[in-house]
mmCIF file of C-alpha atoms in Angstrom:
data_model
loop_
_atom_site.group_PDB
_atom_site.id
_atom_site.type_symbol
_atom_site.label_atom_id
_atom_site.label_comp_id
_atom_site.label_asym_id
_atom_site.label_seq_id
_atom_site.Cartn_x
_atom_site.Cartn_y
_atom_site.Cartn_z
ATOM 1 C CA MET W 1 113.426 76.259 17.109
ATOM 2 C CA GLU W 2 116.325 74.237 15.704
ATOM 3 C CA ALA W 3 114.945 71.107 17.376
ATOM 4 C CA PHE W 4 111.608 71.728 15.643
ATOM 5 C CA ILE W 5 113.344 72.229 12.288
ATOM 6 C CA ALA W 6 115.360 69.047 12.731
ATOM 7 C CA ALA W 7 112.186 67.119 13.535
ATOM 8 C CA ALA W 8 110.361 68.526 10.517
ATOM 9 C CA GLU W 9 113.249 67.577 8.247
ATOM 10 C CA ALA W 10 113.485 64.100 9.724
ATOM 11 C CA ALA W 11 109.739 63.672 9.273
ATOM 12 C CA ALA W 12 110.008 64.775 5.645
ATOM 13 C CA GLU W 13 112.734 62.205 5.050
ATOM 14 C CA LEU W 14 110.546 59.464 6.509
ATOM 15 C CA ALA W 15 107.592 60.575 4.402
ATOM 16 C CA GLY W 16 109.714 60.628 1.271
ATOM 17 C CA ALA W 17 110.922 57.094 1.964
ATOM 18 C CA VAL W 18 107.284 55.976 2.015
ATOM 19 C CA ILE W 19 106.195 58.004 -1.000
ATOM 20 C CA ARG W 20 108.972 57.497 -3.558
ATOM 21 C CA PRO W 21 108.666 53.699 -3.959
ATOM 22 C CA LEU W 22 104.942 54.126 -4.676
ATOM 23 C CA PHE W 23 105.331 56.940 -7.199
ATOM 24 C CA ARG W 24 104.379 55.840 -10.734
ATOM 25 C CA SER W 25 103.490 52.388 -9.474
ATOM 26 C CA PRO W 26 100.057 50.719 -9.649
ATOM 27 C CA LEU W 27 98.050 52.099 -6.756
ATOM 28 C CA LEU W 28 94.622 51.502 -5.379
ATOM 29 C CA VAL W 29 93.024 54.921 -5.550
ATOM 30 C CA GLU W 30 89.907 55.563 -3.494
ATOM 31 C CA ALA W 31 87.503 58.479 -3.439
ATOM 32 C CA LYS W 32 87.165 60.508 -0.264
ATOM 33 C CA GLY W 33 84.092 62.494 0.603
ATOM 34 C CA ASP W 34 85.387 65.451 -1.423
ATOM 35 C CA ALA W 35 86.215 63.115 -4.352
ATOM 36 C CA SER W 36 89.972 63.764 -4.100
ATOM 37 C CA PRO W 37 92.186 60.722 -4.668
ATOM 38 C CA VAL W 38 93.715 58.968 -1.698
ATOM 39 C CA THR W 39 96.461 56.400 -1.869
ATOM 40 C CA GLU W 40 98.418 54.314 0.570
ATOM 41 C CA ALA W 41 101.243 56.795 0.030
ATOM 42 C CA ASP W 42 99.173 59.556 1.699
ATOM 43 C CA ARG W 43 98.283 57.397 4.667
ATOM 44 C CA GLY W 44 101.652 55.742 5.092
ATOM 45 C CA ALA W 45 103.502 59.051 4.917
ATOM 46 C CA GLU W 46 101.213 60.655 7.496
ATOM 47 C CA ARG W 47 101.572 57.691 9.843
ATOM 48 C CA ALA W 48 105.358 57.981 9.630
ATOM 49 C CA ILE W 49 105.307 61.725 10.320
ATOM 50 C CA ARG W 50 102.876 61.386 13.219
ATOM 51 C CA ALA W 51 104.923 58.649 14.880
ATOM 52 C CA LEU W 52 108.120 60.697 14.795
ATOM 53 C CA LEU W 53 106.512 63.902 16.051
ATOM 54 C CA ALA W 54 104.606 62.109 18.818
ATOM 55 C CA GLU W 55 107.832 60.516 20.024
ATOM 56 C CA ARG W 56 109.841 63.738 20.034
ATOM 57 C CA PHE W 57 107.133 66.131 21.266
ATOM 58 C CA PRO W 58 104.508 64.185 23.219
ATOM 59 C CA ALA W 59 102.872 67.380 24.519
ATOM 60 C CA HIS W 60 102.260 68.761 21.031
ATOM 61 C CA GLY W 61 99.056 68.379 19.053
ATOM 62 C CA ILE W 62 98.935 66.958 15.530
ATOM 63 C CA TRP W 63 96.386 67.616 12.805
ATOM 64 C CA GLY W 64 96.797 65.813 9.504
ATOM 65 C CA GLU W 65 94.658 65.613 6.386
ATOM 66 C CA GLU W 66 94.308 61.830 6.466
ATOM 67 C CA TYR W 67 93.871 61.075 10.178
ATOM 68 C CA GLY W 68 92.418 64.282 11.558
ATOM 69 C CA PRO W 69 93.195 66.232 14.735
ATOM 70 C CA ASP W 70 94.733 64.990 17.962
ATOM 71 C CA ARG W 71 94.784 67.656 20.712
ATOM 72 C CA ALA W 72 94.236 70.472 18.243
ATOM 73 C CA ASP W 73 93.979 72.915 21.177
ATOM 74 C CA ALA W 74 97.582 72.286 22.288
ATOM 75 C CA GLU W 75 99.947 75.266 22.543
ATOM 76 C CA TYR W 76 102.036 73.775 19.735
ATOM 77 C CA LEU W 77 100.191 72.111 16.863
ATOM 78 C CA TRP W 78 101.750 70.291 13.918
ATOM 79 C CA VAL W 79 99.645 70.516 10.754
ATOM 80 C CA LEU W 80 100.364 67.969 8.023
ATOM 81 C CA ASP W 81 99.562 67.305 4.396
ATOM 82 C CA PRO W 82 101.503 64.160 3.463
ATOM 83 C CA ILE W 83 100.911 64.611 -0.274
ATOM 84 C CA ASP W 84 99.742 68.014 -1.420
ATOM 85 C CA GLY W 85 98.831 67.462 -5.046
ATOM 86 C CA THR W 86 97.629 63.882 -4.893
ATOM 87 C CA ARG W 87 96.149 64.173 -8.382
ATOM 88 C CA ALA W 88 99.624 65.012 -9.686
ATOM 89 C CA PHE W 89 101.024 62.060 -7.760
ATOM 90 C CA VAL W 90 98.579 59.494 -9.117
ATOM 91 C CA THR W 91 99.097 60.729 -12.694
ATOM 92 C CA GLY W 92 102.896 60.549 -12.472
ATOM 93 C CA ARG W 93 103.709 64.252 -12.340
ATOM 94 C CA PRO W 94 106.517 64.991 -9.823
ATOM 95 C CA LEU W 95 105.317 68.382 -8.554
ATOM 96 C CA PHE W 96 103.423 67.004 -5.537
ATOM 97 C CA GLY W 97 104.827 67.951 -2.130
ATOM 98 C CA THR W 98 104.802 67.113 1.555
ATOM 99 C CA LEU W 99 103.734 69.987 3.832
ATOM 100 C CA ILE W 100 104.720 70.126 7.496
ATOM 101 C CA ALA W 101 103.817 73.144 9.619
ATOM 102 C CA LEU W 102 104.143 74.016 13.285
ATOM 103 C CA LEU W 103 101.688 76.483 14.780
ATOM 104 C CA HIS W 104 102.229 78.209 18.127
ATOM 105 C CA ARG W 105 98.923 79.321 19.628
ATOM 106 C CA GLY W 106 97.384 79.250 16.183
ATOM 107 C CA ARG W 107 100.124 81.148 14.339
ATOM 108 C CA PRO W 108 102.389 79.362 11.822
ATOM 109 C CA VAL W 109 105.973 79.634 13.071
ATOM 110 C CA LEU W 110 107.570 76.885 10.982
ATOM 111 C CA GLY W 111 106.751 75.624 7.503
ATOM 112 C CA LEU W 112 108.414 72.977 5.350
ATOM 113 C CA ILE W 113 107.658 72.261 1.696
ATOM 114 C CA ASP W 114 109.356 69.079 0.550
ATOM 115 C CA GLN W 115 109.263 67.892 -3.062
ATOM 116 C CA PRO W 116 110.273 64.224 -2.763
ATOM 117 C CA GLY W 117 109.952 63.685 -6.508
ATOM 118 C CA ILE W 118 112.582 66.264 -7.471
ATOM 119 C CA GLY W 119 114.634 66.702 -4.296
ATOM 120 C CA GLU W 120 113.779 70.311 -3.464
ATOM 121 C CA ARG W 121 112.964 71.630 -0.002
ATOM 122 C CA TRP W 122 111.955 74.988 1.447
ATOM 123 C CA ILE W 123 112.068 75.728 5.181
ATOM 124 C CA GLY W 124 110.442 78.863 6.547
ATOM 125 C CA VAL W 125 110.685 80.097 10.126
ATOM 126 C CA ALA W 126 108.849 83.159 11.411
ATOM 127 C CA GLY W 127 111.261 86.081 11.597
ATOM 128 C CA GLN W 128 114.010 84.307 9.634
ATOM 129 C CA PRO W 129 114.999 84.168 5.946
ATOM 130 C CA THR W 130 113.631 81.158 4.094
ATOM 131 C CA ARG W 131 116.076 78.313 3.498
ATOM 132 C CA PHE W 132 116.130 76.375 0.221
ATOM 133 C CA ARG W 133 117.920 73.259 -0.981
ATOM 134 C CA SER W 134 117.754 71.962 -4.546
ATOM 135 C CA PRO W 135 119.941 70.101 -7.025
ATOM 136 C CA LEU W 136 118.730 72.685 -9.546
ATOM 137 C CA GLY W 137 119.831 75.759 -7.574
ATOM 138 C CA GLY W 138 117.872 78.902 -6.785
ATOM 139 C CA THR W 139 117.812 81.677 -4.179
ATOM 140 C CA PRO W 140 114.807 82.134 -1.874
ATOM 141 C CA ARG W 141 113.810 85.741 -2.404
ATOM 142 C CA CYS W 142 110.544 87.095 -3.791
ATOM 143 C CA ARG W 143 110.975 89.586 -6.603
ATOM 144 C CA PRO W 144 109.733 93.180 -6.743
ATOM 145 C CA CYS W 145 106.521 93.588 -8.750
ATOM 146 C CA GLY W 146 104.573 96.726 -8.002
ATOM 147 C CA ARG W 147 101.760 96.351 -10.573
ATOM 148 C CA LEU W 148 99.389 93.479 -11.274
ATOM 149 C CA ALA W 149 99.719 94.196 -14.981
ATOM 150 C CA GLU W 150 103.287 92.896 -14.699
ATOM 151 C CA ALA W 151 102.460 89.967 -12.423
ATOM 152 C CA GLU W 152 102.600 86.235 -13.006
ATOM 153 C CA LEU W 153 99.418 84.794 -11.464
ATOM 154 C CA SER W 154 99.176 81.126 -10.488
ATOM 155 C CA CYS W 155 96.360 78.886 -9.289
ATOM 156 C CA THR W 156 96.089 75.139 -8.828
ATOM 157 C CA SER W 157 92.819 74.700 -10.720
ATOM 158 C CA PRO W 158 89.758 76.723 -11.745
ATOM 159 C CA GLU W 159 87.656 73.917 -10.289
ATOM 160 C CA MET W 160 88.665 74.834 -6.743
ATOM 161 C CA PHE W 161 86.508 77.978 -6.678
ATOM 162 C CA GLU W 162 83.014 78.079 -5.299
ATOM 163 C CA PRO W 163 80.569 79.970 -7.561
ATOM 164 C CA GLN W 164 80.665 83.051 -5.345
ATOM 165 C CA ASP W 165 84.476 83.196 -5.584
ATOM 166 C CA ARG W 166 84.801 82.958 -9.358
ATOM 167 C CA PRO W 167 83.994 86.622 -10.189
ATOM 168 C CA GLY W 168 86.714 87.891 -7.851
ATOM 169 C CA PHE W 169 89.304 85.557 -9.280
ATOM 170 C CA GLU W 170 88.319 86.467 -12.846
ATOM 171 C CA ARG W 171 88.813 90.159 -12.051
ATOM 172 C CA LEU W 172 92.268 89.355 -10.680
ATOM 173 C CA ARG W 173 93.033 87.151 -13.661
ATOM 174 C CA ALA W 174 92.060 89.896 -16.118
ATOM 175 C CA ALA W 175 94.379 92.376 -14.386
ATOM 176 C CA ALA W 176 97.426 90.096 -14.289
ATOM 177 C CA ARG W 177 99.978 89.689 -17.039
ATOM 178 C CA ARG W 178 99.133 85.996 -17.441
ATOM 179 C CA VAL W 179 97.957 83.008 -15.418
ATOM 180 C CA THR W 180 99.429 79.532 -15.104
ATOM 181 C CA TRP W 181 97.523 76.550 -13.739
ATOM 182 C CA GLY W 182 98.696 73.648 -11.609
ATOM 183 C CA GLY W 183 101.526 73.215 -9.159
ATOM 184 C CA ASP W 184 99.683 72.962 -5.835
ATOM 185 C CA CYS W 185 102.174 73.839 -3.079
ATOM 186 C CA TYR W 186 105.022 74.022 -5.612
ATOM 187 C CA ALA W 187 103.699 77.332 -6.910
ATOM 188 C CA TYR W 188 104.260 78.880 -3.474
ATOM 189 C CA GLY W 189 107.817 77.583 -3.474
ATOM 190 C CA LEU W 190 108.308 79.199 -6.873
ATOM 191 C CA MET W 191 106.946 82.454 -5.439
ATOM 192 C CA ALA W 192 109.602 82.240 -2.739
ATOM 193 C CA LEU W 193 112.184 81.911 -5.552
ATOM 194 C CA GLY W 194 110.912 85.046 -7.314
ATOM 195 C CA LEU W 195 109.235 83.232 -10.223
ATOM 196 C CA VAL W 196 105.528 83.731 -9.362
ATOM 197 C CA ASP W 197 104.018 87.011 -8.167
ATOM 198 C CA VAL W 198 100.420 86.282 -7.115
ATOM 199 C CA ILE W 199 98.484 83.169 -6.091
ATOM 200 C CA ALA W 200 94.766 83.253 -5.300
ATOM 201 C CA GLU W 201 92.944 80.091 -4.280
ATOM 202 C CA SER W 202 89.900 79.032 -2.296
ATOM 203 C CA THR W 203 88.465 75.972 -0.533
ATOM 204 C CA MET W 204 91.855 75.607 1.153
ATOM 205 C CA LYS W 205 92.106 73.690 4.424
ATOM 206 C CA PRO W 206 94.634 74.506 7.198
ATOM 207 C CA TRP W 207 96.908 71.673 6.053
ATOM 208 C CA ASP W 208 96.931 73.214 2.568
ATOM 209 C CA TRP W 209 98.233 76.634 3.634
ATOM 210 C CA ALA W 210 99.835 76.484 7.111
ATOM 211 C CA ALA W 211 103.312 75.454 5.908
ATOM 212 C CA LEU W 212 103.247 77.973 3.064
ATOM 213 C CA VAL W 213 102.983 81.079 5.237
ATOM 214 C CA PRO W 214 106.491 81.022 6.818
ATOM 215 C CA VAL W 215 108.091 79.959 3.515
ATOM 216 C CA VAL W 216 106.645 82.813 1.447
ATOM 217 C CA GLU W 217 106.902 85.446 4.176
ATOM 218 C CA GLY W 218 110.483 84.460 4.992
ATOM 219 C CA ALA W 219 111.312 85.239 1.345
ATOM 220 C CA GLY W 220 109.713 88.687 1.549
ATOM 221 C CA GLY W 221 106.122 87.958 0.471
ATOM 222 C CA ARG W 222 102.781 87.890 2.239
ATOM 223 C CA VAL W 223 100.124 85.200 2.652
ATOM 224 C CA THR W 224 96.664 86.317 3.810
ATOM 225 C CA GLY W 225 92.975 85.795 3.262
ATOM 226 C CA TRP W 226 91.264 87.499 0.331
ATOM 227 C CA LYS W 227 90.611 90.592 2.467
ATOM 228 C CA GLY W 228 94.248 90.842 3.519
ATOM 229 C CA GLU W 229 93.555 89.361 6.947
ATOM 230 C CA ALA W 230 95.838 86.936 8.771
ATOM 231 C CA LEU W 231 94.960 83.289 8.224
ATOM 232 C CA THR W 232 93.751 81.257 11.194
ATOM 233 C CA LEU W 233 92.445 77.746 11.744
ATOM 234 C CA GLU W 234 88.955 79.265 11.448
ATOM 235 C CA SER W 235 89.627 81.032 8.119
ATOM 236 C CA ASP W 236 87.158 80.618 5.249
ATOM 237 C CA GLY W 237 89.521 78.787 2.879
ATOM 238 C CA ARG W 238 90.326 81.764 0.646
ATOM 239 C CA VAL W 239 94.096 82.244 0.385
ATOM 240 C CA LEU W 240 95.989 85.073 -1.299
ATOM 241 C CA ALA W 241 99.772 85.129 -1.621
ATOM 242 C CA VAL W 242 101.818 87.971 -3.096
ATOM 243 C CA GLY W 243 105.551 88.039 -3.645
ATOM 244 C CA ASP W 244 105.652 91.827 -3.400
ATOM 245 C CA PRO W 245 103.493 93.176 -0.538
ATOM 246 C CA ALA W 246 102.836 96.262 -2.682
ATOM 247 C CA LEU W 247 100.450 94.093 -4.731
ATOM 248 C CA LEU W 248 98.245 93.308 -1.753
ATOM 249 C CA PRO W 249 95.911 96.364 -1.834
ATOM 250 C CA GLU W 250 95.124 96.020 -5.554
ATOM 251 C CA ALA W 251 94.698 92.253 -5.341
ATOM 252 C CA THR W 252 92.346 92.371 -2.367
ATOM 253 C CA ARG W 253 90.314 95.162 -3.998
ATOM 254 C CA LEU W 254 89.781 93.092 -7.147
ATOM 255 C CA LEU W 255 88.952 89.927 -5.252
ATOM 256 C CA ALA W 256 86.385 91.782 -3.180
ATOM 257 C CA GLY W 257 84.886 93.636 -6.139
#
């Protein structure tokens, strides 16, 4: 596993070297099919990550947001999001992140959240405590929170919900202490630091959530679907994360109605 961690960290360094010079610079922004912004930073960072991983682990598969899957049925599959939070990136907000995950037979066993704009990094490994490095400090450990009425709820954007998902989220929102918007992958890192208690999102792709699972769960939380089920590459895009697993039954009940 240490060789996989070293590769993920090296890949994050390469991605950051591509991304940082382009941050807050004039960029040609294009519209993808889902209307999300794409920049040369996304593509260049993914190319750099793919090249390193292909060289070190030629038998592994790779599936990235920008360039799609290559041998997605391999025993080991790297899942990449070079810039999670591209809208933040193109508007000069530094909370975007690079997500690198390794799945073994479909299960996330390694996840890295790198924040190249602020120099923070989380590394989660299945069965191990989450590791965290930051110039700002912090200890990776989710906090106890047994009741939703005391919980800090976070979500990237209300626009991410399909119409059929909005009622469930609104029930959860009404039960929580308060909700904060924005953050993309950074919110999950904050959960691992004990600063966010619940995150509920939908229309998530595997590259959006795969790296988050080992990070949050290595800090004591849980990441599941909205019914409490384990996430898989065939999941429906609904993601629920709780810092205290005791919140899971109430949260899933409200989401399901």
